[in-house]
Structure formats: structure tokens, C-alpha cells
């Protein structure tokens, strides 16, 4: 196999964007995306001015992190409400009495983890979430990081010729390979080795929706690649063979290490990511340890 010189990333330096923040401190966490936010306590009402700056940091850095938060269901929801209405996952269980707070659990004896493939959340629905607020409730002593990949940069790195080919193409998205009765999470092996996260397989997972392969972010106006391995099942108007070769290339291209950020969890950490321009991946490198996360998901709009 021929060795290929690594590509130069045209968007490098994106994360050095420095806005003039008056109420919060914003420290970039990695080169491609991600920033830690200081000066916010979500256990108390957060002022409008601070929320406005958090929204700006979210758009600038794609995923923002908060540390040492006291996380309780009601205050978490009060904080989340500033960013939109809540999405309820159709197939994953929630915290008792709080249907909006999805539970992601890996027990010490579980072999598989939830979200262990690169993806954007819930792209199998017509209006996928704007973003998710993931809270570290019980985290392993080491390992269990979440990785994020910048899909603006994934798009920017394509050649102009490839971009032209993708222009106007739509992809087919579905949860059929994941949450249907024949899907990954319904398989006996998975159920045996992953009792943690409560998942309910359903035939509604076979529904298919169409999204553009390149979406324009509704707030920044930037173009982002918008395909992911578990939920993108084909390209509209193409044979299975044709679409498979393009999708296989794109999902690999979309998650190169140079455009990623790896977030290290501590108890009380929160990651709030923009699901419209990022993919994420939960590392499964902490056998024998328990990891419990709460996820509050914010509704989004139809990708264009
Ligand atoms: Fe996810």
C-alpha cells in the first residue's frame, strides 16, 4: 500500500477564535473543537447575559465543557430550557420521573457500551436534535473519554470536485440497523453483554428519512458533512453498491484524529455538543468499572 502524505487541514486554527466574553471564561480544549467554560454554576438560575455568552461559545467551539457541577434533575432541566425544548428518545429509557433525562449506563460486567460507534444523535428522525447535554454522574477512574469530530472541517477537507459531486445529494437515514427487532441493540449477544442502558427495540425503527449529505448550519451558515455510520443507510437515487462506496469513504474521512477532541470526564463534568456539526464516540476502555451518564437532549430542526 502506498504511503500518503497527511492532508493539510484548511480549517486549522478554527478553535483559536476568541470572542470578547464579559461574563464567562472560555478556554479552548483541543485544536479542532471543544472549550472549557468557567464561571457558570448550573445549580442556580443562570442570567440571560451568561446564557447568551454560553450560546456564543457553543457556536464558536462546537462542544463546550463545564466542570465540578452539582447536577440535579430540576436544575439541569432549568439550564437546558434556555437552549430549546427537550427531545425524548424513542428507544432508550430515562431517569425515573424525568422522561427527558436519558440514562446511559455501563455496568462493570457489561462488555459493550452505548454509543460505541461514531455518530450524530438521532439522525433517523426528520428533525434530529440540536444538541445534547451529557452529564458525568459516575465515571471510571480512568478511560471512558468521549471523542468529538468537527464536521465543518470534514467538509472543508474534501476537494472541490468531491464537494461538487455531493452538492444536492440526499442520504437516507434510519435506525433499522440499531433499534429495530433485527438491529444491533436487540441482538441476544448485545442484550447479554450490555444490561446497563435500558433499550427498547421497536419496528418503528425501520422508518426512513432523507437528509442532505452536506447541511448548512442554521446559525453559523457554515457547511458540515452530515452522514454517520449507524444511521445513514444509503444515498437517494443510487444503487446500494454505488452509495456504499461513497458512504464508506465519507464516514472514515469524517473522523480523522486531526479533527477530533477527546474529553476526559470527572464526576460533575458536563459536555454540551452541537449535534448539527459534530459526530461523537464513547470509548469503551474501562472494563470492570461503572459509568453512569445523564443526557438531556435539545430539539432541533430539519437539516437543509
Ligand atoms: Fe450519541
PDB file of C-alpha atoms and ligand atoms in Angstrom:
ATOM      1  CA  UNK A   1       0.000   0.000   0.000  1.00  0.00           C
ATOM      2  CA  UNK A   2       1.333   3.426  -0.903  1.00  0.00           C
ATOM      3  CA  UNK A   3       2.074   5.810   1.979  1.00  0.00           C
ATOM      4  CA  UNK A   4       0.209   9.062   1.603  1.00  0.00           C
ATOM      5  CA  UNK A   5       1.289  12.371   2.999  1.00  0.00           C
ATOM      6  CA  UNK A   6      -1.260  13.538   5.601  1.00  0.00           C
ATOM      7  CA  UNK A   7      -3.671  16.175   4.367  1.00  0.00           C
ATOM      8  CA  UNK A   8      -3.283  19.776   5.479  1.00  0.00           C
ATOM      9  CA  UNK A   9      -6.372  20.778   7.374  1.00  0.00           C
ATOM     10  CA  UNK A  10      -7.702  24.019   5.883  1.00  0.00           C
ATOM     11  CA  UNK A  11      -9.745  24.868   8.947  1.00  0.00           C
ATOM     12  CA  UNK A  12      -6.914  24.529  11.472  1.00  0.00           C
ATOM     13  CA  UNK A  13      -6.987  27.436  13.863  1.00  0.00           C
ATOM     14  CA  UNK A  14     -10.776  27.498  13.995  1.00  0.00           C
ATOM     15  CA  UNK A  15     -10.671  26.842  17.699  1.00  0.00           C
ATOM     16  CA  UNK A  16      -8.477  29.846  18.337  1.00  0.00           C
ATOM     17  CA  UNK A  17     -11.496  32.091  17.682  1.00  0.00           C
ATOM     18  CA  UNK A  18     -11.518  34.455  20.654  1.00  0.00           C
ATOM     19  CA  UNK A  19     -14.740  36.257  21.298  1.00  0.00           C
ATOM     20  CA  UNK A  20     -14.869  39.006  23.841  1.00  0.00           C
ATOM     21  CA  UNK A  21     -16.594  37.313  26.776  1.00  0.00           C
ATOM     22  CA  UNK A  22     -17.607  39.524  29.704  1.00  0.00           C
ATOM     23  CA  UNK A  23     -19.318  37.013  31.991  1.00  0.00           C
ATOM     24  CA  UNK A  24     -17.622  33.655  31.418  1.00  0.00           C
ATOM     25  CA  UNK A  25     -14.125  32.365  30.772  1.00  0.00           C
ATOM     26  CA  UNK A  26     -13.682  30.228  27.651  1.00  0.00           C
ATOM     27  CA  UNK A  27     -10.555  28.093  27.290  1.00  0.00           C
ATOM     28  CA  UNK A  28     -10.096  26.051  24.071  1.00  0.00           C
ATOM     29  CA  UNK A  29      -9.600  22.373  24.947  1.00  0.00           C
ATOM     30  CA  UNK A  30      -8.270  20.992  21.656  1.00  0.00           C
ATOM     31  CA  UNK A  31      -7.238  22.402  18.281  1.00  0.00           C
ATOM     32  CA  UNK A  32     -10.205  21.280  16.213  1.00  0.00           C
ATOM     33  CA  UNK A  33     -13.115  21.880  18.592  1.00  0.00           C
ATOM     34  CA  UNK A  34     -14.093  21.997  22.253  1.00  0.00           C
ATOM     35  CA  UNK A  35     -13.708  24.599  25.007  1.00  0.00           C
ATOM     36  CA  UNK A  36     -13.977  24.578  28.779  1.00  0.00           C
ATOM     37  CA  UNK A  37     -16.280  27.183  30.254  1.00  0.00           C
ATOM     38  CA  UNK A  38     -15.578  28.691  33.665  1.00  0.00           C
ATOM     39  CA  UNK A  39     -17.757  30.916  35.803  1.00  0.00           C
ATOM     40  CA  UNK A  40     -21.065  29.035  35.417  1.00  0.00           C
ATOM     41  CA  UNK A  41     -22.949  27.201  38.187  1.00  0.00           C
ATOM     42  CA  UNK A  42     -25.951  25.389  36.747  1.00  0.00           C
ATOM     43  CA  UNK A  43     -27.357  24.520  40.187  1.00  0.00           C
ATOM     44  CA  UNK A  44     -28.568  28.124  40.390  1.00  0.00           C
ATOM     45  CA  UNK A  45     -30.530  30.170  37.837  1.00  0.00           C
ATOM     46  CA  UNK A  46     -28.130  31.395  35.147  1.00  0.00           C
ATOM     47  CA  UNK A  47     -28.573  35.004  33.972  1.00  0.00           C
ATOM     48  CA  UNK A  48     -29.640  35.905  30.427  1.00  0.00           C
ATOM     49  CA  UNK A  49     -26.282  37.575  29.762  1.00  0.00           C
ATOM     50  CA  UNK A  50     -24.389  34.423  30.730  1.00  0.00           C
ATOM     51  CA  UNK A  51     -26.696  32.218  28.625  1.00  0.00           C
ATOM     52  CA  UNK A  52     -26.065  34.478  25.596  1.00  0.00           C
ATOM     53  CA  UNK A  53     -22.301  34.057  26.012  1.00  0.00           C
ATOM     54  CA  UNK A  54     -22.654  30.295  26.501  1.00  0.00           C
ATOM     55  CA  UNK A  55     -24.597  30.159  23.214  1.00  0.00           C
ATOM     56  CA  UNK A  56     -21.809  32.112  21.500  1.00  0.00           C
ATOM     57  CA  UNK A  57     -19.126  29.767  22.898  1.00  0.00           C
ATOM     58  CA  UNK A  58     -21.228  26.771  21.786  1.00  0.00           C
ATOM     59  CA  UNK A  59     -21.322  28.085  18.208  1.00  0.00           C
ATOM     60  CA  UNK A  60     -17.616  29.044  18.232  1.00  0.00           C
ATOM     61  CA  UNK A  61     -16.277  25.791  19.709  1.00  0.00           C
ATOM     62  CA  UNK A  62     -18.998  23.203  18.765  1.00  0.00           C
ATOM     63  CA  UNK A  63     -18.749  21.419  22.112  1.00  0.00           C
ATOM     64  CA  UNK A  64     -18.385  23.116  25.479  1.00  0.00           C
ATOM     65  CA  UNK A  65     -17.432  21.584  28.806  1.00  0.00           C
ATOM     66  CA  UNK A  66     -18.320  22.544  32.366  1.00  0.00           C
ATOM     67  CA  UNK A  67     -16.562  21.124  35.430  1.00  0.00           C
ATOM     68  CA  UNK A  68     -17.479  20.470  39.061  1.00  0.00           C
ATOM     69  CA  UNK A  69     -21.213  20.985  38.643  1.00  0.00           C
ATOM     70  CA  UNK A  70     -23.793  19.910  41.183  1.00  0.00           C
ATOM     71  CA  UNK A  71     -26.173  18.085  38.833  1.00  0.00           C
ATOM     72  CA  UNK A  72     -29.778  17.575  39.877  1.00  0.00           C
ATOM     73  CA  UNK A  73     -32.681  16.804  37.540  1.00  0.00           C
ATOM     74  CA  UNK A  74     -34.656  20.027  38.025  1.00  0.00           C
ATOM     75  CA  UNK A  75     -31.732  22.449  37.877  1.00  0.00           C
ATOM     76  CA  UNK A  76     -30.340  20.570  34.858  1.00  0.00           C
ATOM     77  CA  UNK A  77     -33.674  20.983  33.080  1.00  0.00           C
ATOM     78  CA  UNK A  78     -33.864  24.671  34.051  1.00  0.00           C
ATOM     79  CA  UNK A  79     -30.445  25.175  32.497  1.00  0.00           C
ATOM     80  CA  UNK A  80     -31.303  23.115  29.395  1.00  0.00           C
ATOM     81  CA  UNK A  81     -34.554  25.014  28.784  1.00  0.00           C
ATOM     82  CA  UNK A  82     -32.503  28.106  27.872  1.00  0.00           C
ATOM     83  CA  UNK A  83     -31.410  26.308  24.686  1.00  0.00           C
ATOM     84  CA  UNK A  84     -34.720  24.853  23.495  1.00  0.00           C
ATOM     85  CA  UNK A  85     -37.396  22.268  24.164  1.00  0.00           C
ATOM     86  CA  UNK A  86     -36.499  18.708  25.143  1.00  0.00           C
ATOM     87  CA  UNK A  87     -36.281  15.662  22.938  1.00  0.00           C
ATOM     88  CA  UNK A  88     -37.373  12.307  24.334  1.00  0.00           C
ATOM     89  CA  UNK A  89     -35.519   9.339  22.907  1.00  0.00           C
ATOM     90  CA  UNK A  90     -37.942   6.824  21.360  1.00  0.00           C
ATOM     91  CA  UNK A  91     -35.922   3.716  22.266  1.00  0.00           C
ATOM     92  CA  UNK A  92     -33.745   4.484  25.290  1.00  0.00           C
ATOM     93  CA  UNK A  93     -35.004   4.615  28.873  1.00  0.00           C
ATOM     94  CA  UNK A  94     -34.878   7.560  31.219  1.00  0.00           C
ATOM     95  CA  UNK A  95     -34.394   8.537  34.818  1.00  0.00           C
ATOM     96  CA  UNK A  96     -37.469   7.652  36.880  1.00  0.00           C
ATOM     97  CA  UNK A  97     -39.877  10.583  36.976  1.00  0.00           C
ATOM     98  CA  UNK A  98     -37.841  12.525  34.362  1.00  0.00           C
ATOM     99  CA  UNK A  99     -38.615  11.214  30.850  1.00  0.00           C
ATOM    100  CA  UNK A 100     -36.425  13.966  29.348  1.00  0.00           C
ATOM    101  CA  UNK A 101     -33.275  12.698  31.073  1.00  0.00           C
ATOM    102  CA  UNK A 102     -31.957   9.700  29.173  1.00  0.00           C
ATOM    103  CA  UNK A 103     -29.826   7.179  31.070  1.00  0.00           C
ATOM    104  CA  UNK A 104     -26.557   5.866  29.656  1.00  0.00           C
ATOM    105  CA  UNK A 105     -25.158   3.161  31.917  1.00  0.00           C
ATOM    106  CA  UNK A 106     -22.298   0.696  31.606  1.00  0.00           C
ATOM    107  CA  UNK A 107     -22.005  -1.775  34.462  1.00  0.00           C
ATOM    108  CA  UNK A 108     -18.693  -3.427  35.418  1.00  0.00           C
ATOM    109  CA  UNK A 109     -19.749  -6.752  33.870  1.00  0.00           C
ATOM    110  CA  UNK A 110     -21.001  -5.223  30.580  1.00  0.00           C
ATOM    111  CA  UNK A 111     -18.899  -5.978  27.534  1.00  0.00           C
ATOM    112  CA  UNK A 112     -20.383  -3.387  25.185  1.00  0.00           C
ATOM    113  CA  UNK A 113     -21.021   0.286  25.771  1.00  0.00           C
ATOM    114  CA  UNK A 114     -23.723   2.568  24.421  1.00  0.00           C
ATOM    115  CA  UNK A 115     -22.689   4.982  21.607  1.00  0.00           C
ATOM    116  CA  UNK A 116     -19.572   2.950  20.840  1.00  0.00           C
ATOM    117  CA  UNK A 117     -19.571   3.960  17.164  1.00  0.00           C
ATOM    118  CA  UNK A 118     -19.053   7.385  15.609  1.00  0.00           C
ATOM    119  CA  UNK A 119     -22.437   9.055  15.068  1.00  0.00           C
ATOM    120  CA  UNK A 120     -24.619  12.122  15.374  1.00  0.00           C
ATOM    121  CA  UNK A 121     -27.606  11.630  17.652  1.00  0.00           C
ATOM    122  CA  UNK A 122     -30.993  10.556  16.289  1.00  0.00           C
ATOM    123  CA  UNK A 123     -30.421  11.477  12.627  1.00  0.00           C
ATOM    124  CA  UNK A 124     -33.055   8.809  11.863  1.00  0.00           C
ATOM    125  CA  UNK A 125     -35.745  11.379  12.687  1.00  0.00           C
ATOM    126  CA  UNK A 126     -36.928  14.149  10.342  1.00  0.00           C
ATOM    127  CA  UNK A 127     -35.835  16.804  12.856  1.00  0.00           C
ATOM    128  CA  UNK A 128     -32.732  15.500  14.659  1.00  0.00           C
ATOM    129  CA  UNK A 129     -31.661  17.115  17.941  1.00  0.00           C
ATOM    130  CA  UNK A 130     -29.850  20.454  18.013  1.00  0.00           C
ATOM    131  CA  UNK A 131     -27.553  19.147  20.698  1.00  0.00           C
ATOM    132  CA  UNK A 132     -27.128  17.060  23.804  1.00  0.00           C
ATOM    133  CA  UNK A 133     -26.110  17.940  27.343  1.00  0.00           C
ATOM    134  CA  UNK A 134     -24.289  14.905  28.735  1.00  0.00           C
ATOM    135  CA  UNK A 135     -23.545  14.762  32.454  1.00  0.00           C
ATOM    136  CA  UNK A 136     -20.930  12.592  34.129  1.00  0.00           C
ATOM    137  CA  UNK A 137     -22.695  11.167  37.186  1.00  0.00           C
ATOM    138  CA  UNK A 138     -20.411   8.206  37.878  1.00  0.00           C
ATOM    139  CA  UNK A 139     -17.259   7.961  35.783  1.00  0.00           C
ATOM    140  CA  UNK A 140     -14.391   5.450  35.645  1.00  0.00           C
ATOM    141  CA  UNK A 141     -11.144   6.303  37.446  1.00  0.00           C
ATOM    142  CA  UNK A 142      -9.503   6.459  34.023  1.00  0.00           C
ATOM    143  CA  UNK A 143     -10.692   5.903  30.466  1.00  0.00           C
ATOM    144  CA  UNK A 144     -14.249   6.359  29.207  1.00  0.00           C
ATOM    145  CA  UNK A 145     -13.463   9.575  27.314  1.00  0.00           C
ATOM    146  CA  UNK A 146     -15.899  10.912  24.734  1.00  0.00           C
ATOM    147  CA  UNK A 147     -14.433  11.867  21.362  1.00  0.00           C
ATOM    148  CA  UNK A 148     -15.868  14.583  19.124  1.00  0.00           C
ATOM    149  CA  UNK A 149     -15.169  15.166  15.442  1.00  0.00           C
ATOM    150  CA  UNK A 150     -15.616  18.525  13.705  1.00  0.00           C
ATOM    151  CA  UNK A 151     -17.838  18.042  10.650  1.00  0.00           C
ATOM    152  CA  UNK A 152     -17.240  21.566   9.302  1.00  0.00           C
ATOM    153  CA  UNK A 153     -13.586  20.576   8.921  1.00  0.00           C
ATOM    154  CA  UNK A 154     -14.564  17.188   7.490  1.00  0.00           C
ATOM    155  CA  UNK A 155     -16.424  19.077   4.757  1.00  0.00           C
ATOM    156  CA  UNK A 156     -13.687  21.702   4.256  1.00  0.00           C
ATOM    157  CA  UNK A 157     -11.091  18.957   3.745  1.00  0.00           C
ATOM    158  CA  UNK A 158     -12.867  17.469   0.736  1.00  0.00           C
ATOM    159  CA  UNK A 159     -11.622  18.545  -2.683  1.00  0.00           C
ATOM    160  CA  UNK A 160     -13.748  20.997  -4.658  1.00  0.00           C
ATOM    161  CA  UNK A 161     -14.515  18.196  -7.127  1.00  0.00           C
ATOM    162  CA  UNK A 162     -15.814  15.907  -4.400  1.00  0.00           C
ATOM    163  CA  UNK A 163     -17.814  18.787  -2.867  1.00  0.00           C
ATOM    164  CA  UNK A 164     -19.424  19.393  -6.270  1.00  0.00           C
ATOM    165  CA  UNK A 165     -20.382  15.729  -6.523  1.00  0.00           C
ATOM    166  CA  UNK A 166     -22.081  15.854  -3.101  1.00  0.00           C
ATOM    167  CA  UNK A 167     -23.937  19.085  -3.892  1.00  0.00           C
ATOM    168  CA  UNK A 168     -27.667  18.371  -3.873  1.00  0.00           C
ATOM    169  CA  UNK A 169     -27.274  14.699  -2.855  1.00  0.00           C
ATOM    170  CA  UNK A 170     -29.528  13.370  -0.111  1.00  0.00           C
ATOM    171  CA  UNK A 171     -28.785  10.485   2.215  1.00  0.00           C
ATOM    172  CA  UNK A 172     -31.269   8.008   3.635  1.00  0.00           C
ATOM    173  CA  UNK A 173     -31.219   7.735   7.432  1.00  0.00           C
ATOM    174  CA  UNK A 174     -32.849   5.062   9.571  1.00  0.00           C
ATOM    175  CA  UNK A 175     -32.476   3.364  12.946  1.00  0.00           C
ATOM    176  CA  UNK A 176     -33.171  -0.035  11.331  1.00  0.00           C
ATOM    177  CA  UNK A 177     -29.662  -1.402  11.962  1.00  0.00           C
ATOM    178  CA  UNK A 178     -29.678  -0.249  15.567  1.00  0.00           C
ATOM    179  CA  UNK A 179     -33.105  -0.166  17.248  1.00  0.00           C
ATOM    180  CA  UNK A 180     -35.333  -2.446  15.110  1.00  0.00           C
ATOM    181  CA  UNK A 181     -36.089  -6.018  16.207  1.00  0.00           C
ATOM    182  CA  UNK A 182     -33.280  -7.102  13.865  1.00  0.00           C
ATOM    183  CA  UNK A 183     -30.978  -4.278  14.984  1.00  0.00           C
ATOM    184  CA  UNK A 184     -27.732  -4.362  16.932  1.00  0.00           C
ATOM    185  CA  UNK A 185     -29.216  -3.477  20.311  1.00  0.00           C
ATOM    186  CA  UNK A 186     -31.923  -6.163  20.033  1.00  0.00           C
ATOM    187  CA  UNK A 187     -29.426  -8.958  19.351  1.00  0.00           C
ATOM    188  CA  UNK A 188     -29.078 -11.624  22.029  1.00  0.00           C
ATOM    189  CA  UNK A 189     -25.336 -11.058  22.260  1.00  0.00           C
ATOM    190  CA  UNK A 190     -25.793  -7.371  22.891  1.00  0.00           C
ATOM    191  CA  UNK A 191     -28.554  -7.883  25.445  1.00  0.00           C
ATOM    192  CA  UNK A 192     -26.416 -10.481  27.252  1.00  0.00           C
ATOM    193  CA  UNK A 193     -23.321  -8.365  27.437  1.00  0.00           C
ATOM    194  CA  UNK A 194     -24.889  -4.974  27.934  1.00  0.00           C
ATOM    195  CA  UNK A 195     -27.626  -4.900  30.516  1.00  0.00           C
ATOM    196  CA  UNK A 196     -26.828  -1.318  31.556  1.00  0.00           C
ATOM    197  CA  UNK A 197     -28.596   1.175  29.306  1.00  0.00           C
ATOM    198  CA  UNK A 198     -32.313   0.394  29.079  1.00  0.00           C
ATOM    199  CA  UNK A 199     -33.123  -0.028  25.376  1.00  0.00           C
ATOM    200  CA  UNK A 200     -36.453  -0.983  23.782  1.00  0.00           C
ATOM    201  CA  UNK A 201     -36.311  -2.284  20.198  1.00  0.00           C
ATOM    202  CA  UNK A 202     -39.317  -1.367  18.036  1.00  0.00           C
ATOM    203  CA  UNK A 203     -40.498  -1.824  14.446  1.00  0.00           C
ATOM    204  CA  UNK A 204     -40.860   1.975  14.085  1.00  0.00           C
ATOM    205  CA  UNK A 205     -37.048   1.987  13.817  1.00  0.00           C
ATOM    206  CA  UNK A 206     -37.492   0.814  10.207  1.00  0.00           C
ATOM    207  CA  UNK A 207     -38.855   4.225   9.143  1.00  0.00           C
ATOM    208  CA  UNK A 208     -36.545   6.041   6.712  1.00  0.00           C
ATOM    209  CA  UNK A 209     -35.969   9.788   6.386  1.00  0.00           C
ATOM    210  CA  UNK A 210     -33.952  11.900   3.952  1.00  0.00           C
ATOM    211  CA  UNK A 211     -31.310  14.499   4.878  1.00  0.00           C
ATOM    212  CA  UNK A 212     -28.820  16.413   2.713  1.00  0.00           C
ATOM    213  CA  UNK A 213     -25.313  14.906   2.790  1.00  0.00           C
ATOM    214  CA  UNK A 214     -23.960  18.407   3.328  1.00  0.00           C
ATOM    215  CA  UNK A 215     -26.047  20.517   5.664  1.00  0.00           C
ATOM    216  CA  UNK A 216     -25.825  24.248   6.245  1.00  0.00           C
ATOM    217  CA  UNK A 217     -25.763  25.095   9.925  1.00  0.00           C
ATOM    218  CA  UNK A 218     -28.855  27.218  10.645  1.00  0.00           C
ATOM    219  CA  UNK A 219     -26.981  29.602  12.959  1.00  0.00           C
ATOM    220  CA  UNK A 220     -23.423  29.859  11.622  1.00  0.00           C
ATOM    221  CA  UNK A 221     -24.225  29.366   7.918  1.00  0.00           C
ATOM    222  CA  UNK A 222     -21.220  27.018   7.625  1.00  0.00           C
ATOM    223  CA  UNK A 223     -21.422  23.767   5.671  1.00  0.00           C
ATOM    224  CA  UNK A 224     -20.926  20.495   7.529  1.00  0.00           C
ATOM    225  CA  UNK A 225     -20.739  16.897   6.423  1.00  0.00           C
ATOM    226  CA  UNK A 226     -23.835  15.075   7.670  1.00  0.00           C
ATOM    227  CA  UNK A 227     -23.549  11.302   7.363  1.00  0.00           C
ATOM    228  CA  UNK A 228     -22.815   8.755  10.077  1.00  0.00           C
ATOM    229  CA  UNK A 229     -22.179   5.045  10.135  1.00  0.00           C
ATOM    230  CA  UNK A 230     -25.041   3.613  12.227  1.00  0.00           C
ATOM    231  CA  UNK A 231     -27.912   5.707  10.859  1.00  0.00           C
ATOM    232  CA  UNK A 232     -27.011   6.611   7.242  1.00  0.00           C
ATOM    233  CA  UNK A 233     -28.141   3.616   5.216  1.00  0.00           C
ATOM    234  CA  UNK A 234     -27.978   4.824   1.615  1.00  0.00           C
ATOM    235  CA  UNK A 235     -27.977   7.682  -0.875  1.00  0.00           C
ATOM    236  CA  UNK A 236     -31.193   8.709  -2.583  1.00  0.00           C
ATOM    237  CA  UNK A 237     -31.299   7.693  -6.248  1.00  0.00           C
ATOM    238  CA  UNK A 238     -28.229   5.435  -6.078  1.00  0.00           C
ATOM    239  CA  UNK A 239     -27.867   1.657  -6.010  1.00  0.00           C
ATOM    240  CA  UNK A 240     -26.735   0.027  -2.788  1.00  0.00           C
ATOM    241  CA  UNK A 241     -23.310  -0.612  -4.299  1.00  0.00           C
ATOM    242  CA  UNK A 242     -22.874   2.971  -5.510  1.00  0.00           C
ATOM    243  CA  UNK A 243     -23.936   4.549  -2.260  1.00  0.00           C
ATOM    244  CA  UNK A 244     -21.979   2.104  -0.137  1.00  0.00           C
ATOM    245  CA  UNK A 245     -18.638   3.043  -1.658  1.00  0.00           C
ATOM    246  CA  UNK A 246     -19.267   6.775  -1.189  1.00  0.00           C
ATOM    247  CA  UNK A 247     -20.580   6.390   2.360  1.00  0.00           C
ATOM    248  CA  UNK A 248     -17.743   4.083   3.356  1.00  0.00           C
ATOM    249  CA  UNK A 249     -15.268   6.766   2.277  1.00  0.00           C
ATOM    250  CA  UNK A 250     -17.162   9.643   3.908  1.00  0.00           C
ATOM    251  CA  UNK A 251     -17.696   8.060   7.344  1.00  0.00           C
ATOM    252  CA  UNK A 252     -13.979   7.266   7.549  1.00  0.00           C
ATOM    253  CA  UNK A 253     -12.976  10.697   6.238  1.00  0.00           C
ATOM    254  CA  UNK A 254     -15.286  12.370   8.800  1.00  0.00           C
ATOM    255  CA  UNK A 255     -13.499  11.117  11.906  1.00  0.00           C
ATOM    256  CA  UNK A 256      -9.774  11.595  11.296  1.00  0.00           C
ATOM    257  CA  UNK A 257      -7.803  12.158  14.519  1.00  0.00           C
ATOM    258  CA  UNK A 258      -6.623  15.649  13.494  1.00  0.00           C
ATOM    259  CA  UNK A 259     -10.187  16.997  13.530  1.00  0.00           C
ATOM    260  CA  UNK A 260     -11.143  15.388  16.851  1.00  0.00           C
ATOM    261  CA  UNK A 261     -11.168  16.305  20.501  1.00  0.00           C
ATOM    262  CA  UNK A 262     -11.045  13.744  23.344  1.00  0.00           C
ATOM    263  CA  UNK A 263     -12.849  14.785  26.509  1.00  0.00           C
ATOM    264  CA  UNK A 264     -11.782  13.400  29.869  1.00  0.00           C
ATOM    265  CA  UNK A 265     -14.673  13.016  32.305  1.00  0.00           C
ATOM    266  CA  UNK A 266     -14.665  13.780  36.008  1.00  0.00           C
ATOM    267  CA  UNK A 267     -17.673  13.455  38.309  1.00  0.00           C
ATOM    268  CA  UNK A 268     -19.759  16.604  37.804  1.00  0.00           C
ATOM    269  CA  UNK A 269     -18.454  17.263  34.276  1.00  0.00           C
ATOM    270  CA  UNK A 270     -20.902  18.303  31.566  1.00  0.00           C
ATOM    271  CA  UNK A 271     -20.386  18.224  27.795  1.00  0.00           C
ATOM    272  CA  UNK A 272     -22.857  20.183  25.661  1.00  0.00           C
ATOM    273  CA  UNK A 273     -22.346  19.473  21.961  1.00  0.00           C
ATOM    274  CA  UNK A 274     -23.781  20.779  18.721  1.00  0.00           C
ATOM    275  CA  UNK A 275     -25.273  17.720  17.044  1.00  0.00           C
ATOM    276  CA  UNK A 276     -25.565  19.618  13.735  1.00  0.00           C
ATOM    277  CA  UNK A 277     -21.822  19.869  13.063  1.00  0.00           C
ATOM    278  CA  UNK A 278     -20.166  17.167  15.206  1.00  0.00           C
ATOM    279  CA  UNK A 279     -20.004  13.423  15.481  1.00  0.00           C
ATOM    280  CA  UNK A 280     -19.133  11.747  18.768  1.00  0.00           C
ATOM    281  CA  UNK A 281     -17.885   8.403  20.035  1.00  0.00           C
ATOM    282  CA  UNK A 282     -17.806   6.887  23.524  1.00  0.00           C
ATOM    283  CA  UNK A 283     -14.579   5.000  24.224  1.00  0.00           C
ATOM    284  CA  UNK A 284     -15.027   1.538  25.714  1.00  0.00           C
ATOM    285  CA  UNK A 285     -11.688   1.211  27.509  1.00  0.00           C
ATOM    286  CA  UNK A 286     -12.657   0.751  31.170  1.00  0.00           C
ATOM    287  CA  UNK A 287     -13.602  -2.900  31.750  1.00  0.00           C
ATOM    288  CA  UNK A 288     -14.747  -3.711  35.253  1.00  0.00           C
ATOM    289  CA  UNK A 289     -15.815  -0.119  36.023  1.00  0.00           C
ATOM    290  CA  UNK A 290     -19.202   1.521  36.127  1.00  0.00           C
ATOM    291  CA  UNK A 291     -20.049   4.624  34.120  1.00  0.00           C
ATOM    292  CA  UNK A 292     -23.360   6.433  34.520  1.00  0.00           C
ATOM    293  CA  UNK A 293     -24.321   9.434  32.405  1.00  0.00           C
ATOM    294  CA  UNK A 294     -27.469  11.507  32.154  1.00  0.00           C
ATOM    295  CA  UNK A 295     -28.341  13.030  28.806  1.00  0.00           C
ATOM    296  CA  UNK A 296     -30.675  15.946  28.265  1.00  0.00           C
ATOM    297  CA  UNK A 297     -31.302  16.401  24.549  1.00  0.00           C
ATOM    298  CA  UNK A 298     -32.433  19.644  22.886  1.00  0.00           C
ATOM    299  CA  UNK A 299     -34.801  19.537  19.919  1.00  0.00           C
ATOM    300  CA  UNK A 300     -33.502  20.696  16.559  1.00  0.00           C
ATOM    301  CA  UNK A 301     -34.884  21.499  13.124  1.00  0.00           C
ATOM    302  CA  UNK A 302     -34.966  19.846   9.711  1.00  0.00           C
ATOM    303  CA  UNK A 303     -31.480  19.831   8.136  1.00  0.00           C
ATOM    304  CA  UNK A 304     -31.143  21.925   4.947  1.00  0.00           C
TER     305      UNK A 304
HETATM  306 FE1  LIG B   1     -24.761   9.716  20.959  1.00  0.00          FE
END
